[in-house]
Short mmCIF file of C-alpha atoms in Angstrom, two decimals:
data_model
loop_
_atom_site.label_atom_id
_atom_site.label_comp_id
_atom_site.label_asym_id
_atom_site.label_seq_id
_atom_site.Cartn_x
_atom_site.Cartn_y
_atom_site.Cartn_z
CA MET A 6 -19.70 -2.24 -6.46
CA THR A 7 -22.76 -1.19 -8.51
CA LYS A 8 -22.70 0.79 -11.53
CA PRO A 9 -24.24 4.52 -11.56
CA SER A 10 -27.59 4.32 -13.41
CA THR A 11 -28.12 8.30 -13.53
CA HIS A 12 -25.99 10.06 -15.86
CA THR A 13 -24.92 12.91 -13.81
CA GLU A 14 -21.32 14.58 -14.04
CA ARG A 15 -19.03 14.08 -10.90
CA PRO A 16 -15.77 15.63 -10.16
CA PRO A 17 -12.70 13.52 -11.10
CA ILE A 18 -10.46 11.83 -8.35
CA VAL A 19 -6.75 12.54 -9.19
CA VAL A 20 -3.55 11.28 -7.77
CA VAL A 21 -0.18 12.80 -8.11
CA MET A 22 2.90 10.65 -8.94
CA GLY A 23 6.44 11.16 -9.63
CA HIS A 24 10.08 11.05 -8.50
CA VAL A 25 10.64 12.03 -4.89
CA ASP A 26 12.80 15.21 -5.51
CA HIS A 27 10.62 16.42 -8.52
CA GLY A 28 8.29 18.60 -6.63
CA LYS A 29 5.14 16.68 -6.20
CA SER A 30 4.42 17.75 -2.69
CA THR A 31 5.22 21.38 -3.64
CA LEU A 32 2.44 21.06 -6.49
CA LEU A 33 0.02 19.64 -3.96
CA ASP A 34 0.79 22.29 -1.54
CA PHE A 35 0.31 25.07 -3.80
CA ILE A 36 -3.11 23.66 -5.36
CA ARG A 37 -4.10 23.07 -1.81
CA LYS A 38 -3.39 26.63 -0.69
CA SER A 39 -4.72 28.39 -3.29
CA ASN A 40 -7.68 26.37 -4.60
CA THR A 41 -9.13 24.46 -1.67
CA VAL A 42 -12.86 24.67 -1.11
CA GLU A 43 -12.36 24.93 2.61
CA LYS A 44 -9.22 26.33 4.46
CA GLU A 45 -8.03 24.84 8.02
CA ALA A 46 -9.07 26.74 11.21
CA GLY A 47 -6.03 29.00 12.12
CA GLY A 48 -4.16 28.37 8.97
CA ILE A 49 -2.83 25.40 9.87
CA THR A 50 -1.76 22.93 7.14
CA GLN A 51 -3.12 19.49 8.21
CA HIS A 52 -1.56 16.18 6.58
CA VAL A 53 -4.80 14.71 5.02
CA ALA A 54 -5.70 11.92 3.05
CA ALA A 55 -7.63 13.85 0.48
CA TYR A 56 -8.97 17.32 -0.46
CA GLU A 57 -11.06 19.08 -2.93
CA VAL A 58 -10.06 22.08 -4.90
CA GLU A 59 -12.48 24.20 -7.02
CA ARG A 60 -12.16 25.90 -10.34
CA GLU A 61 -13.91 28.43 -12.52
CA LYS A 62 -14.76 27.04 -15.79
CA ASP A 63 -17.35 27.89 -18.41
CA GLY A 64 -19.16 30.15 -16.16
CA GLY A 65 -19.44 27.66 -13.44
CA LYS A 66 -17.47 25.92 -10.76
CA LYS A 67 -15.89 22.65 -10.95
CA ARG A 68 -14.29 20.42 -8.44
CA ILE A 69 -11.48 18.06 -8.29
CA THR A 70 -10.57 15.67 -5.71
CA PHE A 71 -7.02 15.14 -4.91
CA ILE A 72 -5.71 12.17 -2.92
CA ASP A 73 -2.49 13.18 -1.23
CA THR A 74 0.60 11.33 -2.06
CA PRO A 75 1.09 8.69 -4.80
CA GLY A 76 2.81 6.60 -2.45
CA HIS A 77 -0.03 6.63 -0.28
CA ALA A 78 -1.13 3.46 1.29
CA ALA A 79 -4.64 3.71 -0.16
CA PHE A 80 -3.49 4.01 -3.78
CA GLN A 81 -1.28 0.86 -3.39
CA ALA A 82 -3.87 -1.29 -1.64
CA ILE A 83 -6.67 -0.46 -3.80
CA ARG A 84 -4.46 -1.32 -6.84
CA ALA A 85 -3.55 -4.45 -5.19
CA ARG A 86 -7.42 -5.44 -5.03
CA GLY A 87 -7.78 -4.54 -8.91
CA ALA A 88 -9.96 -1.39 -8.53
CA ASN A 89 -9.25 2.27 -9.04
CA VAL A 90 -9.99 4.88 -6.70
CA ALA A 91 -8.27 7.53 -8.88
CA ASP A 92 -9.79 8.45 -12.25
CA ILE A 93 -6.72 10.49 -13.50
CA ALA A 94 -3.03 10.58 -12.51
CA ILE A 95 -0.70 13.52 -12.92
CA LEU A 96 2.80 12.49 -13.81
CA VAL A 97 5.26 15.05 -12.34
CA VAL A 98 8.82 15.35 -13.99
CA ALA A 99 11.56 17.76 -12.98
CA ALA A 100 12.66 19.96 -16.31
CA ASP A 101 16.25 20.00 -14.56
CA ASP A 102 16.30 16.25 -14.09
CA GLY A 103 14.43 14.45 -16.75
CA VAL A 104 12.80 10.77 -16.40
CA LYS A 105 14.29 8.82 -13.32
CA PRO A 106 13.87 5.26 -12.12
CA GLN A 107 11.12 6.44 -10.03
CA THR A 108 9.31 8.19 -12.65
CA LEU A 109 9.16 5.04 -14.67
CA GLU A 110 7.86 3.23 -11.41
CA ALA A 111 5.19 5.54 -11.35
CA LEU A 112 4.24 5.31 -14.86
CA ALA A 113 3.89 1.64 -14.63
CA SER A 114 1.73 2.06 -11.55
CA ILE A 115 -0.61 4.55 -13.70
CA LYS A 116 -0.67 2.07 -16.59
CA GLY A 117 -1.35 -0.90 -14.19
CA ALA A 118 -4.23 0.88 -12.97
CA ASP A 119 -5.57 1.91 -16.74
CA ILE A 120 -6.24 5.43 -15.94
CA PRO A 121 -5.63 8.45 -18.06
CA TYR A 122 -2.84 10.74 -16.93
CA VAL A 123 -1.41 14.27 -18.03
CA VAL A 124 2.22 15.10 -17.58
CA ALA A 125 3.59 18.28 -15.61
CA ILE A 126 7.00 19.14 -16.62
CA ASN A 127 7.90 20.77 -13.47
CA LYS A 128 10.81 23.23 -12.07
CA ILE A 129 10.74 25.49 -15.27
CA ASP A 130 11.78 28.35 -13.03
CA LYS A 131 15.44 26.84 -12.44
CA PRO A 132 18.23 28.22 -14.47
CA ASN A 133 19.24 24.53 -15.65
CA SER A 134 15.79 23.64 -16.58
CA SER A 135 14.86 22.38 -20.22
CA VAL A 136 11.54 21.41 -21.20
CA GLU A 137 12.68 20.17 -24.43
CA ARG A 138 15.05 17.82 -22.88
CA THR A 139 12.64 16.56 -20.52
CA GLN A 140 10.32 15.88 -23.56
CA ALA A 141 12.76 13.94 -25.33
CA SER A 142 13.45 11.78 -22.14
CA LEU A 143 9.74 11.09 -21.86
CA MET A 144 9.43 9.94 -25.53
CA GLN A 145 12.52 7.90 -25.19
CA GLU A 146 10.37 5.86 -22.78
CA GLY A 147 7.32 5.85 -24.85
CA VAL A 148 5.35 8.74 -23.39
CA TYR A 149 4.29 10.70 -26.66
CA LEU A 150 3.08 14.20 -25.60
CA GLU A 151 0.50 16.11 -27.38
CA LYS A 152 1.85 18.59 -30.18
CA LEU A 153 4.88 16.32 -30.40
CA GLY A 154 3.21 13.44 -32.25
CA GLY A 155 1.44 11.86 -29.31
CA ASP A 156 -1.88 12.22 -27.37
CA VAL A 157 -0.69 12.71 -23.62
CA PRO A 158 -1.85 16.04 -22.56
CA TRP A 159 1.02 18.17 -20.81
CA ALA A 160 1.95 21.49 -19.18
CA ALA A 161 5.04 23.21 -18.27
CA ILE A 162 4.81 24.34 -14.65
CA SER A 163 6.64 25.72 -11.63
CA ALA A 164 4.98 24.15 -8.53
CA LYS A 165 6.99 26.92 -6.56
CA THR A 166 5.93 30.14 -8.21
CA GLY A 167 2.45 28.63 -9.49
CA GLN A 168 3.29 29.30 -13.32
CA GLY A 169 1.24 27.16 -15.27
CA VAL A 170 -0.66 25.39 -12.53
CA GLU A 171 -3.94 27.00 -13.57
CA GLU A 172 -3.39 25.37 -16.85
CA LEU A 173 -2.51 22.16 -15.50
CA LEU A 174 -5.76 21.95 -13.51
CA ASP A 175 -7.73 23.12 -16.51
CA LEU A 176 -6.15 20.03 -18.68
CA VAL A 177 -7.32 17.77 -15.73
CA LEU A 178 -10.93 19.05 -16.00
CA LEU A 179 -10.64 18.48 -19.73
CA VAL A 180 -9.40 14.99 -19.47
CA ALA A 181 -12.39 14.33 -16.99
CA GLU A 182 -14.92 15.52 -19.59
CA MET A 183 -13.40 13.39 -22.49
CA HIS A 184 -13.95 10.45 -20.19
CA GLU A 185 -17.49 11.19 -19.34
CA MET A 186 -17.15 10.68 -15.35
CA LYS A 187 -20.63 10.01 -14.23
CA GLY A 188 -22.43 9.09 -11.05
CA ASP A 189 -25.85 8.62 -9.84
CA PRO A 190 -26.52 11.05 -6.68
CA ALA A 191 -29.63 9.15 -5.79
CA ALA A 192 -28.02 5.76 -5.16
CA PRO A 193 -26.79 4.60 -1.89
CA ALA A 194 -23.35 5.85 -1.40
CA GLU A 195 -20.31 3.62 -2.17
CA GLY A 196 -16.45 4.11 -2.55
CA TYR A 197 -13.22 3.37 -0.81
CA VAL A 198 -11.64 3.79 2.61
CA ILE A 199 -8.48 5.58 1.93
CA GLU A 200 -7.10 6.29 5.59
CA ALA A 201 -7.92 4.77 8.97
CA HIS A 202 -6.77 5.61 12.64
CA ARG A 203 -7.81 5.58 16.16
CA ASP A 204 -8.73 8.91 17.47
CA PRO A 205 -7.70 8.59 21.34
CA LYS A 206 -10.77 10.72 22.29
CA ARG A 207 -13.39 9.87 19.72
CA GLY A 208 -12.65 6.30 18.74
CA LEU A 209 -12.06 4.48 15.31
CA ALA A 210 -12.24 6.82 12.49
CA ALA A 211 -11.62 6.40 8.51
CA THR A 212 -11.26 8.77 5.80
CA LEU A 213 -13.51 7.70 2.95
CA ILE A 214 -13.74 8.70 -0.79
CA VAL A 215 -17.50 8.49 -2.00
CA THR A 216 -17.56 7.41 -5.56
CA ASN A 217 -20.97 7.16 -6.03
CA GLY A 218 -24.15 7.84 -4.73
CA THR A 219 -24.91 9.99 -1.53
CA LEU A 220 -23.75 9.61 2.06
CA LYS A 221 -26.38 10.93 4.36
CA SER A 222 -26.58 11.37 8.23
CA GLY A 223 -28.58 8.53 9.75
CA MET A 224 -27.20 5.96 7.23
CA ALA A 225 -24.73 3.30 8.16
CA VAL A 226 -21.62 2.35 6.37
CA LEU A 227 -20.02 -1.19 6.08
CA ALA A 228 -16.42 -1.60 5.04
CA GLY A 229 -15.43 -5.24 4.95
CA ARG A 230 -16.77 -6.42 8.53
CA SER A 231 -16.21 -2.74 9.91
CA ILE A 232 -19.49 -0.80 10.57
CA SER A 233 -20.03 2.70 11.53
CA PRO A 234 -23.06 4.71 11.71
CA VAL A 235 -23.21 8.12 10.02
CA ARG A 236 -23.44 10.43 13.02
CA ILE A 237 -20.03 12.16 13.21
CA MET A 238 -19.41 12.93 9.39
CA GLU A 239 -16.93 15.68 8.71
CA THR A 240 -14.89 17.28 5.84
CA THR A 241 -11.04 16.47 6.09
CA SER A 242 -10.56 19.83 7.68
CA GLY A 243 -12.95 19.07 10.49
CA ALA A 244 -16.06 20.95 9.42
CA SER A 245 -19.61 18.98 10.20
CA LEU A 246 -21.33 17.34 7.15
CA ARG A 247 -25.00 16.37 6.89
CA GLU A 248 -24.54 14.52 3.47
CA ALA A 249 -21.74 14.06 0.97
CA SER A 250 -21.86 12.85 -2.69
CA PHE A 251 -19.52 11.34 -5.08
CA SER A 252 -15.96 11.95 -5.24
CA THR A 253 -16.33 13.80 -1.95
CA PRO A 254 -13.70 12.85 0.71
CA VAL A 255 -15.12 12.83 4.13
CA GLN A 256 -13.93 11.58 7.51
CA LEU A 257 -16.38 9.15 9.73
CA VAL A 258 -15.98 8.39 13.19
CA GLY A 259 -17.60 5.64 15.22
CA PHE A 260 -16.46 2.47 13.43
CA ASP A 261 -16.76 -0.79 15.54
CA GLU A 262 -13.57 -2.23 13.94
CA LEU A 263 -10.65 -0.44 12.27
CA PRO A 264 -11.25 -0.85 8.53
CA ASP A 265 -8.39 -1.76 6.38
CA VAL A 266 -7.14 0.82 3.82
CA GLY A 267 -8.39 0.10 0.35
CA THR A 268 -11.57 -1.80 1.28
CA THR A 269 -14.62 -0.71 -0.46
CA PHE A 270 -17.55 0.42 1.70
CA CYS A 271 -21.30 0.68 1.01
CA ALA A 272 -23.96 2.72 2.86
CA TYR A 273 -27.27 1.32 4.15
CA LYS A 274 -30.53 2.53 5.20
CA ASN A 275 -29.51 1.86 8.99
CA LYS A 276 -27.39 -0.19 10.99
CA ARG A 277 -29.43 -3.16 10.91
CA GLY A 278 -29.11 -3.12 7.17
CA ALA A 279 -25.38 -2.95 7.41
CA GLU A 280 -25.28 -5.75 10.10
CA GLU A 281 -27.39 -8.05 8.05
CA ALA A 282 -24.94 -7.44 4.94
CA ARG A 283 -21.82 -7.92 7.26
CA PRO A 284 -19.85 -10.82 5.89
CA PRO A 285 -19.29 -13.87 8.44
CA LEU A 286 -16.13 -14.04 10.55
CA PRO A 287 -13.30 -16.15 8.89
CA PRO A 288 -12.46 -19.53 10.35
CA ALA A 289 -10.74 -19.35 13.80
CA GLY A 290 -7.21 -19.13 13.66
CA SER A 291 -7.14 -17.08 10.39
CA THR A 292 -8.22 -13.72 11.72
CA ALA A 293 -5.29 -11.20 11.87
CA GLY A 294 -4.40 -8.59 14.36
CA ALA A 295 -6.39 -5.34 13.72
CA ALA A 296 -3.08 -3.26 13.97
CA ALA A 297 -0.43 -5.53 13.41
CA GLN A 298 -1.37 -8.12 10.81
CA THR A 299 -3.76 -8.65 7.97
CA SER A 300 -4.28 -11.54 5.46
CA GLY A 301 -1.78 -11.84 2.91
CA GLU A 302 -2.79 -12.10 -0.81
CA GLU A 303 -2.03 -15.99 -0.73
CA GLY A 304 -3.81 -16.40 2.36
CA GLY A 305 -0.77 -16.35 4.74
CA GLU A 306 -0.22 -13.61 7.34
CA HIS A 307 1.44 -10.48 6.83
CA PHE A 308 2.91 -8.38 9.49
CA PHE A 309 2.73 -4.43 9.93
CA MET A 310 4.79 -2.61 12.09
CA PRO A 311 2.69 0.43 13.15
CA LEU A 312 4.55 3.78 13.11
CA ILE A 313 3.73 7.57 14.08
CA VAL A 314 5.88 9.90 11.78
CA ARG A 315 6.39 13.56 12.41
CA ALA A 316 8.69 15.63 10.13
CA ASP A 317 9.64 19.24 9.70
CA ALA A 318 8.11 19.51 6.12
CA SER A 319 5.93 17.73 3.73
CA GLY A 320 8.95 17.00 1.39
CA SER A 321 10.65 15.17 4.23
CA LEU A 322 7.64 13.21 5.19
CA GLU A 323 7.30 12.05 1.38
CA ALA A 324 10.99 11.08 1.46
CA ILE A 325 10.32 8.92 4.65
CA GLU A 326 7.41 7.32 2.88
CA HIS A 327 9.42 6.58 0.16
CA GLU A 328 12.13 4.84 2.11
CA MET A 329 9.65 2.87 4.08
CA ALA A 330 7.89 1.42 0.90
CA ARG A 331 11.36 -0.24 0.14
CA LEU A 332 11.63 -2.12 3.42
CA GLY A 333 10.14 -5.26 4.52
CA ASP A 334 8.84 -8.01 2.08
CA GLU A 335 5.86 -10.15 1.21
CA HIS A 336 5.64 -11.09 4.87
CA SER A 337 6.46 -8.04 6.87
CA SER A 338 6.41 -4.28 6.38
CA LEU A 339 5.84 -0.95 8.14
CA ARG A 340 2.52 0.81 8.47
CA ILE A 341 2.18 4.68 9.17
CA VAL A 342 -1.02 4.96 11.68
CA LEU A 343 -0.58 8.80 11.93
CA SER A 344 1.73 11.21 10.09
CA GLY A 345 2.09 14.94 9.97
CA ILE A 346 4.19 18.06 10.19
CA GLY A 347 5.52 19.47 13.35
CA THR A 348 6.61 18.80 16.88
CA ILE A 349 5.98 15.21 18.65
CA SER A 350 2.94 15.82 20.85
CA GLU A 351 1.31 14.07 23.68
CA ASN A 352 -1.51 13.14 21.41
CA ASP A 353 0.76 11.39 19.15
CA VAL A 354 2.04 9.20 22.00
CA LYS A 355 -1.39 8.50 23.23
CA THR A 356 -2.09 7.29 19.71
CA ALA A 357 0.70 5.13 19.71
CA LEU A 358 -0.89 3.40 22.73
CA ALA A 359 -4.34 3.06 21.14
CA GLY A 360 -3.48 0.09 18.81
CA SER A 361 -3.50 -3.47 19.54
CA VAL A 362 0.39 -3.32 18.92
CA GLN A 363 2.02 -0.31 20.44
CA ALA A 364 3.36 1.92 17.70
CA VAL A 365 6.84 3.46 17.60
CA VAL A 366 7.12 7.37 17.20
CA ILE A 367 9.41 8.62 14.70
CA GLY A 368 10.50 12.33 14.54
CA PHE A 369 12.62 13.92 11.46
CA ASN A 370 14.01 17.27 12.10
CA VAL A 371 11.42 17.87 14.73
CA LYS A 372 11.37 18.44 18.34
CA VAL A 373 9.63 16.33 21.18
CA ASP A 374 7.31 18.24 23.29
CA PRO A 375 8.33 17.80 27.11
CA VAL A 376 5.06 16.77 27.98
CA ALA A 377 4.94 13.99 25.24
CA GLU A 378 8.45 12.96 26.36
CA GLU A 379 7.36 12.30 30.11
CA TYR A 380 4.17 10.59 28.98
CA ALA A 381 5.97 8.28 26.80
CA ARG A 382 8.68 7.58 29.63
CA GLN A 383 5.71 6.72 31.91
CA HIS A 384 4.23 4.49 29.45
CA SER A 385 7.29 2.97 27.98
CA VAL A 386 6.35 4.40 24.40
CA ARG A 387 9.36 4.50 22.25
CA ILE A 388 10.32 7.72 20.62
CA GLU A 389 13.21 8.07 18.13
CA THR A 390 14.24 11.17 16.50
CA PHE A 391 16.77 11.49 13.32
CA ASP A 392 18.24 14.38 11.16
CA ILE A 393 19.62 12.19 8.73
CA ILE A 394 17.39 10.13 6.29
CA TYR A 395 19.67 7.08 5.76
CA LYS A 396 20.14 6.89 9.50
CA LEU A 397 16.43 6.67 9.92
CA THR A 398 16.22 4.13 7.18
CA GLU A 399 18.81 2.00 8.83
CA ARG A 400 16.86 2.25 12.07
CA LEU A 401 13.65 1.27 10.69
CA GLU A 402 15.23 -1.84 9.00
CA GLU A 403 16.34 -2.90 12.30
CA LEU A 404 13.13 -1.91 14.20
CA LEU A 405 11.28 -4.21 11.66
CA HIS A 406 13.55 -6.92 12.04
CA GLU A 407 13.46 -7.01 15.95
CA THR A 408 9.68 -6.85 15.93
CA ARG A 409 8.42 -8.93 13.32
CA PRO A 410 7.24 -12.36 14.41
CA LYS A 411 9.47 -15.35 13.48
CA ARG A 412 8.07 -17.73 10.72
CA VAL A 413 9.16 -21.10 9.17
CA VAL A 414 10.84 -20.62 5.98
CA GLU A 415 11.54 -23.28 3.34
CA GLU A 416 14.58 -23.39 1.02
CA VAL A 417 14.82 -26.01 -1.56
CA VAL A 418 18.27 -27.27 -1.63
CA GLY A 419 18.34 -29.97 -4.32
CA ARG A 420 16.51 -32.00 -6.77
CA ALA A 421 17.02 -35.87 -7.51
CA LYS A 422 15.48 -38.63 -9.64
CA VAL A 423 14.57 -42.18 -8.31
CA LEU A 424 16.13 -44.68 -10.68
CA LYS A 425 15.21 -47.92 -8.77
CA GLN A 426 13.10 -48.94 -5.68
CA PHE A 427 15.00 -51.68 -3.56
CA SER A 428 12.45 -52.14 -0.80
CA SER A 429 9.25 -50.79 0.81
CA ARG A 430 8.21 -51.81 4.48
CA LYS A 431 5.37 -49.70 6.09
CA ASP A 432 6.61 -46.25 6.39
CA THR A 433 10.22 -46.95 5.41
CA HIS A 434 11.42 -47.02 1.82
CA VAL A 435 14.84 -47.83 0.30
CA VAL A 436 15.39 -46.19 -3.27
CA GLY A 437 18.51 -45.22 -5.52
CA GLY A 438 18.76 -42.45 -7.47
CA SER A 439 20.70 -39.42 -8.96
CA VAL A 440 21.14 -35.81 -7.79
CA ALA A 441 20.05 -33.59 -10.68
CA GLU A 442 20.78 -30.34 -8.95
CA GLY A 443 22.13 -29.17 -5.58
CA TYR A 444 22.19 -31.62 -2.95
CA LEU A 445 20.35 -34.36 -0.74
CA ALA A 446 21.07 -34.46 3.00
CA ARG A 447 20.54 -36.69 5.77
CA GLY A 448 17.61 -35.40 8.00
CA ALA A 449 16.14 -33.14 5.18
CA HIS A 450 12.63 -33.18 3.92
CA VAL A 451 11.81 -34.37 0.50
CA ARG A 452 8.84 -33.49 -1.78
CA VAL A 453 7.83 -36.39 -3.80
CA THR A 454 6.19 -35.83 -7.23
CA ARG A 455 5.00 -38.13 -9.91
CA ARG A 456 4.52 -37.19 -13.49
CA GLY A 457 4.49 -33.39 -12.24
CA ALA A 458 2.06 -33.87 -9.49
CA ILE A 459 3.09 -33.90 -5.68
CA ILE A 460 2.14 -36.98 -4.19
CA GLY A 461 3.61 -36.20 -0.59
CA THR A 462 6.32 -35.34 1.66
CA GLY A 463 9.16 -37.59 3.36
CA LYS A 464 12.31 -37.51 5.28
CA ILE A 465 15.63 -38.72 4.51
CA LYS A 466 16.47 -41.13 7.15
CA ASN A 467 19.99 -42.35 5.92
CA ILE A 468 21.95 -41.75 2.86
CA GLN A 469 24.71 -43.69 1.25
CA SER A 470 27.28 -43.15 -1.70
CA HIS A 471 29.32 -45.91 -2.95
CA LYS A 472 27.96 -47.88 -0.11
CA ALA A 473 29.30 -45.74 2.54
CA ASP A 474 27.08 -43.89 4.70
CA VAL A 475 27.28 -39.81 3.94
CA GLU A 476 25.85 -36.66 5.44
CA ARG A 477 25.01 -35.59 1.74
CA VAL A 478 25.36 -35.93 -1.81
CA GLU A 479 26.02 -33.40 -4.51
CA THR A 480 24.92 -32.77 -8.14
CA GLY A 481 25.81 -35.54 -10.40
CA SER A 482 26.10 -38.32 -7.67
CA GLU A 483 24.25 -41.45 -7.55
CA PHE A 484 22.81 -42.52 -3.97
CA GLY A 485 21.03 -45.03 -1.98
CA ALA A 486 18.52 -43.61 0.54
CA GLN A 487 16.18 -44.43 3.23
CA ILE A 488 13.11 -42.32 3.16
CA SER A 489 10.52 -42.13 5.72
CA CYS A 490 6.93 -41.69 4.38
CA PRO A 491 3.53 -42.85 4.46
CA PHE A 492 3.19 -43.74 0.68
CA GLU A 493 4.84 -45.68 -1.81
CA ILE A 494 7.83 -44.27 -3.89
CA ALA A 495 8.19 -45.68 -7.53
CA GLN A 496 10.84 -45.82 -10.00
CA GLY A 497 10.65 -42.16 -12.04
CA ASP A 498 9.51 -40.24 -9.20
CA SER A 499 11.28 -37.21 -8.41
CA PHE A 500 12.63 -35.85 -5.11
CA GLU A 501 12.75 -31.99 -4.25
CA CYS A 502 14.92 -31.68 -1.07
CA PHE A 503 14.35 -28.68 1.28
CA THR A 504 15.24 -27.35 4.66
CA THR A 505 13.26 -25.24 7.13
CA ALA A 506 14.37 -22.98 9.46
CA MET A 507 12.70 -19.92 11.56
CA LYS A 508 13.51 -16.64 10.50
#
């Protein structure tokens, strides 16, 4: 992404992080309800990816853009690509609980992203809270606060009553001023995709954060290989926009492909310019499914199981997101394509059908609209509801195991050294050796290395110990083996014996 050339102050982009029970959602809710630039129609609180707040400072108005939830997929995906959509983090620590393992995880994420942060010591309204004890627990973990021998800004707050929240926002603005966050409003817009979904009525849509430049109606946006004309551009609460400058979150409708969360975007004068800059398609066979799979960091395929989640409160939703983040592995995980507070609706069921892989609708402490229930029955959409979080977690784990595609898993079971080569004829070689660790088994595969470099792979056709055929030989045993491979095996080579299975 290009560096800004015109030094114009821009609003900071802030992410709030912390332990799941330390009041992060309550803090975000309080800030959003009391400071947002634009209120939702009808007073309905929507679950959005980002929003702006406005503060009076030095006789003028200053804006701050918040990314909703620290575990938000956007923040994780962007960090994985080595970039930072957030400029500043707020680390929330409860005054009645102190530093917890998840606090340390959040702190590691902040340091990994290399962004400044402010500490919010929350829940000071509770009778068993202790700011001093919390400060001590932070310092034990190397977080040295201002006025206590360190340079990390902090504020004591109650997200429930609002005490100290204004001072916290002032600290955020002060940190932003100290780091001189600048942008060039005259430049073509660029930024990040922080949320993407399929709107059943309007098509493919994404929430974008503009980090530099100005996005104007009539332009076109390129995010990865996804292109959208800038025709339907809205605030995160649905108000129409003609243009949006840096640090502004916007919803853009009209993408020809669903962009990946965390992808950078650039704006072009028109659609033709975006099409000319669009990268070529990857080689055949390597393209991943739009809704279910995406390329992994090592070039493999990663399976995502799509979910639509409805909960009774933002705290419940955050807890579900936290539990989901613990499930899966480097090959498969869960992905929320739509989430929010309240009853499961017909629109949720329709959204579940919109992807290339049908989503499962999950409800926590919420009801299912009868119309939605009937529509789901007619279209075979799975709806599952829960009132206990661990039951939900167990079921999600089962669903992920049931739906993810099977893959070939390799397991190294033994290593050996070739002590002598007895014969070599075409693709069959007879050697003697010693098992260094694990075991070698008849029918298993071996990876052959020479002076640390892999020279090829073969298969054990037969194996002997003390001149008798055996199924396997263990650590410390000497053996004779007949190996099938298209290359010659020499004395001094090493074997790595491995098995494969579909899992």
